[in-house]
Amino acid sequence: MRKKIIAGNWKMNKTVDESAKLATDLVAAVKGQPYAESVDIVVCPTYVALDRVAGIVKGSPVKLGAQDVHFENQGAFTGKVSTDMLKAVGVTYVILGHSEQRTLFGETDENVRKKTAKVLAEGLIPIICVGETLAERDGGITEKVVGIQLRAAYQGLSKDDAAKTVIAYEPVWAIGTGRNATDEQAQAVHKFIRRLLGEIYDAPLAQGIRIQYGGSMKPENAAGLMAQGDVDGGLIGGASLKVDAFLGIIKAA
Ligand code: PEP
């Protein structure tokens, strides 16, 4: 049985103090709650808030994630942070290949592959984001697009490493738009992803990998999406910025 994973991607929102407040409220809300043990809960603040939030979530069921990382160890890479830096502040998960990175900042499949390998080599867990645009869905090439992104990310990855990964299927047209994929649309792509993982590796490995849905997930639609056989949680943007909404999704999981 795959343990569900709910991750909040705070994106470029909240100052350090605001992030600390949100983390404090979340930790207080889930502390001692039985459901918090049966779901993996992750928050991904901005880089500058990681250290403060790390101190707040320490010892609680809430784990820390980063929104990206560079694949080099150190050096002349202005604006980037390394896996060592993330590990030093207590990060466990790293979001890779988010569609905003891909479309706004030129993230490539090749970079996602390098980052995935680096993150795993350093003992961190990648949340690998894949997903199609509206034009690609309308053009009937969703599986082709997602397949290319997925094959690239897993290229050269051992079975042992692949087993540690988390995937987030995030249709680009559903991110931040208020328009989520239907339960059936999400399940169809999740099923395709699991089948492809089975082809790249094998069926038992594919069965073990968690695939989150992301794209306007909220308390009202979370239960339906996560009731689908291949939907193992959510990567949540907007609704993760408010404790009540995020909590509603955690409870739905
Ligand atoms: C995201 O950014 O990963 C996301 C799913 O955002 P939202 O929930 O706001 O659509």
Short mmCIF file of C-alpha atoms and ligand atoms in Angstrom, two decimals:
data_model
loop_
_atom_site.label_atom_id
_atom_site.label_comp_id
_atom_site.label_asym_id
_atom_site.label_seq_id
_atom_site.Cartn_x
_atom_site.Cartn_y
_atom_site.Cartn_z
CA MET A 1 0.00 0.00 0.00
CA ARG A 2 1.48 3.37 -1.02
CA LYS A 3 1.45 6.02 1.72
CA LYS A 4 -0.17 9.19 0.45
CA ILE A 5 1.99 12.31 0.26
CA ILE A 6 0.66 15.86 0.46
CA ALA A 7 3.19 18.57 -0.36
CA GLY A 8 2.64 22.32 -0.22
CA ASN A 9 4.53 24.35 -2.79
CA TRP A 10 4.55 27.87 -1.39
CA LYS A 11 6.22 29.23 -4.54
CA MET A 12 7.35 32.89 -4.28
CA ASN A 13 4.93 33.65 -1.47
CA LYS A 14 5.38 34.76 2.13
CA THR A 15 8.20 36.53 3.91
CA VAL A 16 10.30 34.61 6.41
CA ASP A 17 8.05 35.74 9.28
CA GLU A 18 4.90 34.85 7.36
CA SER A 19 6.36 31.46 6.48
CA ALA A 20 7.20 30.85 10.14
CA LYS A 21 3.63 31.71 11.11
CA LEU A 22 2.13 29.36 8.53
CA ALA A 23 4.47 26.54 9.57
CA THR A 24 3.75 27.13 13.26
CA ASP A 25 -0.01 27.02 12.67
CA LEU A 26 0.27 23.88 10.55
CA VAL A 27 2.44 22.04 13.09
CA ALA A 28 0.02 22.98 15.88
CA ALA A 29 -2.93 21.73 13.84
CA VAL A 30 -1.48 18.32 12.96
CA LYS A 31 0.32 17.63 16.24
CA GLY A 32 -1.01 14.48 17.91
CA GLN A 33 -3.56 13.86 15.15
CA PRO A 34 -3.65 10.19 14.13
CA TYR A 35 -4.20 11.09 10.46
CA ALA A 36 -0.91 12.98 10.42
CA GLU A 37 0.94 9.68 10.88
CA SER A 38 -0.76 7.97 7.96
CA VAL A 39 0.09 10.68 5.40
CA ASP A 40 3.46 12.20 4.52
CA ILE A 41 3.14 15.97 4.92
CA VAL A 42 5.67 18.29 3.27
CA VAL A 43 6.00 22.06 3.04
CA CYS A 44 8.23 23.78 0.49
CA PRO A 45 8.86 27.43 1.43
CA THR A 46 11.18 29.82 -0.38
CA TYR A 47 14.92 29.24 0.06
CA VAL A 48 15.25 32.18 2.46
CA ALA A 49 12.59 30.74 4.78
CA LEU A 50 13.89 27.16 4.83
CA ASP A 51 16.11 27.55 7.88
CA ARG A 52 13.42 29.19 10.04
CA VAL A 53 10.74 26.75 8.96
CA ALA A 54 13.13 23.82 9.57
CA GLY A 55 13.36 24.78 13.23
CA ILE A 56 9.58 24.93 13.50
CA VAL A 57 8.74 21.60 11.85
CA LYS A 58 11.56 19.68 13.55
CA GLY A 59 10.19 16.75 15.54
CA SER A 60 6.71 17.17 14.01
CA PRO A 61 5.04 15.08 11.27
CA VAL A 62 5.71 17.93 8.81
CA LYS A 63 8.76 17.47 6.58
CA LEU A 64 10.69 20.14 4.74
CA GLY A 65 11.03 20.45 0.97
CA ALA A 66 12.78 22.87 -1.39
CA GLN A 67 11.34 24.20 -4.64
CA ASP A 68 14.42 23.47 -6.76
CA VAL A 69 18.18 22.89 -6.52
CA HIS A 70 21.23 23.03 -8.76
CA PHE A 71 23.07 19.88 -9.79
CA GLU A 72 26.58 21.25 -9.14
CA ASN A 73 28.17 21.20 -5.67
CA GLN A 74 29.28 24.82 -5.48
CA GLY A 75 30.87 27.64 -7.46
CA ALA A 76 29.99 30.38 -9.90
CA PHE A 77 26.27 29.70 -10.32
CA THR A 78 24.66 32.98 -9.32
CA GLY A 79 21.21 32.60 -7.86
CA LYS A 80 21.44 28.85 -7.31
CA VAL A 81 21.68 26.65 -4.21
CA SER A 82 23.25 23.21 -3.83
CA THR A 83 22.09 19.94 -2.30
CA ASP A 84 24.67 20.39 0.50
CA MET A 85 23.06 23.71 1.41
CA LEU A 86 19.60 22.15 1.45
CA LYS A 87 20.76 19.20 3.53
CA ALA A 88 22.43 21.52 6.02
CA VAL A 89 19.09 23.13 6.83
CA GLY A 90 17.18 19.86 7.10
CA VAL A 91 15.51 19.53 3.73
CA THR A 92 14.20 16.06 2.81
CA TYR A 93 12.31 16.61 -0.48
CA VAL A 94 13.12 18.68 -3.58
CA ILE A 95 10.61 19.67 -6.26
CA LEU A 96 12.18 19.31 -9.71
CA GLY A 97 10.95 20.31 -13.16
CA HIS A 98 7.95 22.30 -11.97
CA SER A 99 6.09 23.66 -14.97
CA GLU A 100 6.80 27.23 -13.88
CA GLN A 101 10.51 26.40 -13.96
CA ARG A 102 10.08 24.78 -17.35
CA THR A 103 7.97 27.46 -19.01
CA LEU A 104 9.16 30.67 -17.30
CA PHE A 105 12.81 29.88 -16.58
CA GLY A 106 13.87 27.53 -19.34
CA GLU A 107 14.20 24.35 -17.30
CA THR A 108 15.05 21.48 -19.66
CA ASP A 109 14.48 17.74 -19.49
CA GLU A 110 18.25 17.32 -19.42
CA ASN A 111 18.57 19.57 -16.37
CA VAL A 112 15.77 17.70 -14.63
CA ARG A 113 17.65 14.47 -15.30
CA LYS A 114 20.88 15.86 -13.82
CA LYS A 115 19.09 17.30 -10.81
CA THR A 116 17.21 14.05 -10.19
CA ALA A 117 20.45 12.07 -10.19
CA LYS A 118 22.18 14.59 -7.94
CA VAL A 119 19.34 14.81 -5.44
CA LEU A 120 19.20 11.01 -5.12
CA ALA A 121 22.98 10.72 -4.83
CA GLU A 122 22.80 13.10 -1.88
CA GLY A 123 20.08 11.13 -0.11
CA LEU A 124 17.28 13.60 -0.81
CA ILE A 125 13.93 12.69 -2.37
CA PRO A 126 13.00 14.28 -5.71
CA ILE A 127 9.42 15.20 -6.52
CA ILE A 128 9.62 15.08 -10.31
CA CYS A 129 6.96 17.21 -12.01
CA VAL A 130 5.56 16.32 -15.42
CA GLY A 131 2.54 17.57 -17.29
CA GLU A 132 1.11 18.81 -20.57
CA THR A 133 -0.11 22.24 -21.66
CA LEU A 134 -3.69 22.82 -22.79
CA ALA A 135 -2.60 22.92 -26.44
CA GLU A 136 -0.84 19.58 -26.01
CA ARG A 137 -3.93 18.03 -24.35
CA ASP A 138 -6.18 19.42 -27.06
CA GLY A 139 -3.74 18.11 -29.65
CA GLY A 140 -4.07 14.62 -28.21
CA ILE A 141 -0.40 14.33 -27.25
CA THR A 142 -0.64 14.29 -23.44
CA GLU A 143 0.88 10.82 -23.13
CA LYS A 144 3.61 11.62 -25.62
CA VAL A 145 4.63 14.79 -23.74
CA VAL A 146 4.47 13.24 -20.28
CA GLY A 147 6.30 10.16 -21.58
CA ILE A 148 9.18 12.24 -22.94
CA GLN A 149 9.52 14.19 -19.67
CA LEU A 150 9.41 11.01 -17.63
CA ARG A 151 11.85 8.99 -19.72
CA ALA A 152 14.30 11.88 -19.60
CA ALA A 153 14.12 12.23 -15.81
CA TYR A 154 14.69 8.49 -15.25
CA GLN A 155 17.36 8.06 -17.89
CA GLY A 156 20.32 6.20 -16.39
CA LEU A 157 18.69 5.92 -12.97
CA SER A 158 19.12 2.60 -11.15
CA LYS A 159 16.11 0.66 -9.95
CA ASP A 160 17.06 1.32 -6.33
CA ASP A 161 17.17 5.07 -6.95
CA ALA A 162 14.01 5.09 -9.04
CA ALA A 163 12.14 3.41 -6.18
CA LYS A 164 12.86 6.43 -3.95
CA THR A 165 11.36 9.01 -6.29
CA VAL A 166 8.00 10.74 -6.13
CA ILE A 167 6.27 11.97 -9.30
CA ALA A 168 3.85 14.87 -9.51
CA TYR A 169 1.52 14.83 -12.51
CA GLU A 170 0.60 18.47 -12.99
CA PRO A 171 -1.39 19.40 -16.09
CA VAL A 172 -0.12 22.90 -16.81
CA TRP A 173 -3.63 24.11 -17.66
CA ALA A 174 -4.77 23.24 -14.15
CA ILE A 175 -2.02 24.97 -12.19
CA GLY A 176 -3.19 28.12 -10.46
CA THR A 177 -6.18 28.37 -12.78
CA GLY A 178 -8.89 27.04 -10.47
CA ARG A 179 -9.62 24.44 -13.14
CA ASN A 180 -8.60 21.00 -11.93
CA ALA A 181 -8.43 17.83 -13.98
CA THR A 182 -11.46 15.62 -13.45
CA ASP A 183 -10.96 12.51 -11.36
CA GLU A 184 -11.04 10.43 -14.55
CA GLN A 185 -8.60 12.67 -16.46
CA ALA A 186 -6.12 12.51 -13.57
CA GLN A 187 -6.48 8.75 -13.13
CA ALA A 188 -5.96 8.11 -16.85
CA VAL A 189 -2.62 9.92 -16.91
CA HIS A 190 -1.50 8.46 -13.56
CA LYS A 191 -2.25 5.00 -14.89
CA PHE A 192 -0.26 5.76 -18.02
CA ILE A 193 2.68 6.99 -15.89
CA ARG A 194 2.64 3.82 -13.81
CA ARG A 195 2.50 1.68 -16.93
CA LEU A 196 5.46 3.55 -18.40
CA LEU A 197 7.46 3.09 -15.18
CA GLY A 198 6.66 -0.59 -15.48
CA GLU A 199 8.09 -0.58 -19.00
CA ILE A 200 11.23 1.32 -17.98
CA TYR A 201 11.80 -0.82 -14.87
CA ASP A 202 9.26 -3.46 -13.88
CA ALA A 203 5.72 -3.73 -12.58
CA PRO A 204 6.53 -4.19 -8.85
CA LEU A 205 8.72 -1.08 -8.89
CA ALA A 206 6.04 0.89 -10.72
CA GLN A 207 3.47 -0.21 -8.15
CA GLY A 208 5.60 1.22 -5.34
CA ILE A 209 6.21 4.70 -6.75
CA ARG A 210 3.95 7.46 -5.49
CA ILE A 211 2.34 9.71 -8.07
CA GLN A 212 0.85 12.96 -6.79
CA TYR A 213 -1.72 15.00 -8.66
CA GLY A 214 -1.16 18.77 -8.82
CA GLY A 215 -3.32 21.52 -10.31
CA SER A 216 -5.93 23.47 -8.36
CA MET A 217 -6.34 20.73 -5.76
CA LYS A 218 -8.46 21.98 -2.87
CA PRO A 219 -10.43 20.45 0.02
CA GLU A 220 -13.54 20.21 -2.17
CA ASN A 221 -11.97 18.11 -4.94
CA ALA A 222 -9.14 16.36 -3.07
CA ALA A 223 -11.07 13.33 -1.85
CA GLY A 224 -12.41 12.50 -5.32
CA LEU A 225 -8.99 12.82 -6.94
CA MET A 226 -7.24 10.79 -4.27
CA ALA A 227 -9.87 8.07 -4.37
CA GLN A 228 -8.52 7.16 -7.82
CA GLY A 229 -6.44 4.00 -7.80
CA ASP A 230 -3.23 5.60 -9.05
CA VAL A 231 -3.43 9.00 -7.34
CA ASP A 232 -1.21 8.91 -4.27
CA GLY A 233 -1.48 12.43 -2.95
CA GLY A 234 -1.16 16.00 -4.08
CA LEU A 235 1.30 18.76 -4.85
CA ILE A 236 -0.57 21.86 -3.81
CA GLY A 237 0.12 25.49 -4.61
CA GLY A 238 -2.55 28.05 -3.73
CA ALA A 239 -4.41 25.94 -1.19
CA SER A 240 -1.21 25.23 0.75
CA LEU A 241 -0.92 28.89 1.73
CA LYS A 242 -3.86 28.69 4.12
CA VAL A 243 -3.76 26.27 7.03
CA ASP A 244 -7.44 25.34 6.87
CA ALA A 245 -7.39 24.54 3.17
CA PHE A 246 -4.14 22.56 3.38
CA LEU A 247 -5.46 20.71 6.42
CA GLY A 248 -8.65 19.86 4.54
CA ILE A 249 -6.57 18.22 1.81
CA ILE A 250 -4.42 16.35 4.34
CA LYS A 251 -7.56 14.99 5.99
CA ALA A 252 -8.97 13.98 2.59
CA ALA A 253 -5.79 11.96 2.01
C1 PEP B 1 1.65 23.82 -8.17
O1 PEP B 1 2.19 24.89 -8.32
O2 PEP B 1 2.36 22.80 -8.08
C2 PEP B 1 0.19 23.78 -8.10
C3 PEP B 1 -0.40 22.63 -8.25
O3 PEP B 1 -0.47 24.98 -7.91
P1 PEP B 1 -2.03 25.19 -7.64
O4 PEP B 1 -2.42 24.19 -6.58
O5 PEP B 1 -2.16 26.58 -7.16
O6 PEP B 1 -2.74 24.91 -8.90
#
